[in-house]
C-alpha positions in Angstrom: 24.7 9.9 -3.3 22.2 12.1 -1.5 19.3 13.5 -3.6 18.3 17.1 -3.1 15.0 17.6 -1.2 13.0 18.4 -4.4 14.1 15.1 -6.0 13.6 12.9 -3.0 11.7 9.8 -3.8 8.5 8.7 -2.0 8.7 5.4 -0.3 5.4 3.6 -0.9 4.4 0.3 0.7 1.3 -1.4 -0.6 -0.1 -3.8 2.0 -2.5 -6.5 0.9 -3.6 -10.0 1.7 -6.7 -12.1 2.6 -9.1 -11.2 5.4 -7.6 -11.9 8.8 -4.0 -11.9 7.6 -3.1 -8.7 9.6 -3.3 -6.0 7.0 -4.7 -3.4 9.4 -2.2 -4.3 12.1 0.6 -3.9 9.5 -0.7 -0.5 8.4 -0.9 0.7 12.0 2.7 -0.5 12.6 3.9 1.4 9.6 2.1 4.4 10.8 3.9 4.1 14.1 7.1 4.1 12.1 6.3 7.4 10.5 4.4 6.5 7.4 1.3 8.3 6.3 -1.2 5.4 6.4 -4.3 5.0 4.3 -6.3 1.8 4.6 -8.9 0.4 2.2 -8.0 2.7 -0.7 -9.5 1.7 -4.0 -6.9 0.7 -6.6 -8.0 3.5 -9.0 -7.3 6.2 -6.3 -3.7 5.1 -5.4 -2.1 7.3 -8.1 -4.0 10.3 -6.9 -2.1 10.4 -3.6 1.3 10.2 -5.4 1.4 13.6 -7.0 5.1 14.6 -7.0 4.5 18.1 -5.6 2.2 16.9 -2.7 3.4 13.5 -1.8 4.7 12.6 1.7 8.1 10.9 2.0 6.7 7.6 3.4 3.2 6.3 2.5 1.6 3.0 3.4 -1.6 2.0 1.6 -3.8 -0.9 2.6 -5.5 -2.7 -0.4 -8.4 -4.8 0.6 -8.8 -7.8 -1.7 -12.6 -7.8 -0.9 -13.1 -4.3 -2.3 -15.5 -3.7 -5.2 -12.8 -2.6 -7.6 -10.0 -5.0 -6.6 -8.8 -7.5 -9.1 -5.5 -9.2 -9.8 -5.4 -7.6 -13.2 -6.0 -4.2 -11.7 -3.2 -4.7 -9.1 -0.8 -5.8 -11.9 -1.7 -2.7 -13.9 -1.2 -0.5 -10.9 2.3 -2.1 -10.3 3.2 -1.4 -13.9 2.2 2.2 -13.6 4.1 2.6 -10.3 7.2 1.1 -11.8 7.3 4.0 -14.3 7.0 6.7 -11.7 10.5 8.2 -11.2 9.6 9.9 -7.9 8.2 6.7 -6.2 10.0 3.6 -4.8 7.4 1.0 -4.0 7.1 -2.4 -2.4 4.2 -4.8 -2.2 3.8 -6.5 1.2 1.5 -9.4 0.8 0.4 -11.0 4.1 -0.8 -14.5 4.1 -2.7 -16.5 6.8 -1.2 -19.9 7.3 -3.2 -21.0 10.4 -5.7 -19.6 12.7 -7.6 -20.9 15.7 -11.3 -20.3 15.6 -12.3 -16.9 16.7 -15.3 -16.4 19.1 -17.3 -15.1 16.2 -16.8 -18.5 14.3 -18.1 -20.6 17.2 
């Protein structure tokens, strides 16, 4: 079934993970694939970019775990809110860092 344009859902990908796991690279790659990309958006501002009448079709948002307002509880609350938005299909892409060699800045 094809939805009419006015009822088309927004595809939202939330990208998070620890420092050095590749969040910014993932956001840039999604931007290359046609997503509107926003990096380091505070959790409390995510809903403001998802207004039904002004939302892009594909949005990628980078959530920095080091941000002042970031908390696991806040993220879980946001996921609950997003699951109730009929005009948004979302995924959480959590990147993890399994191994890294020392970077020059660590030497």
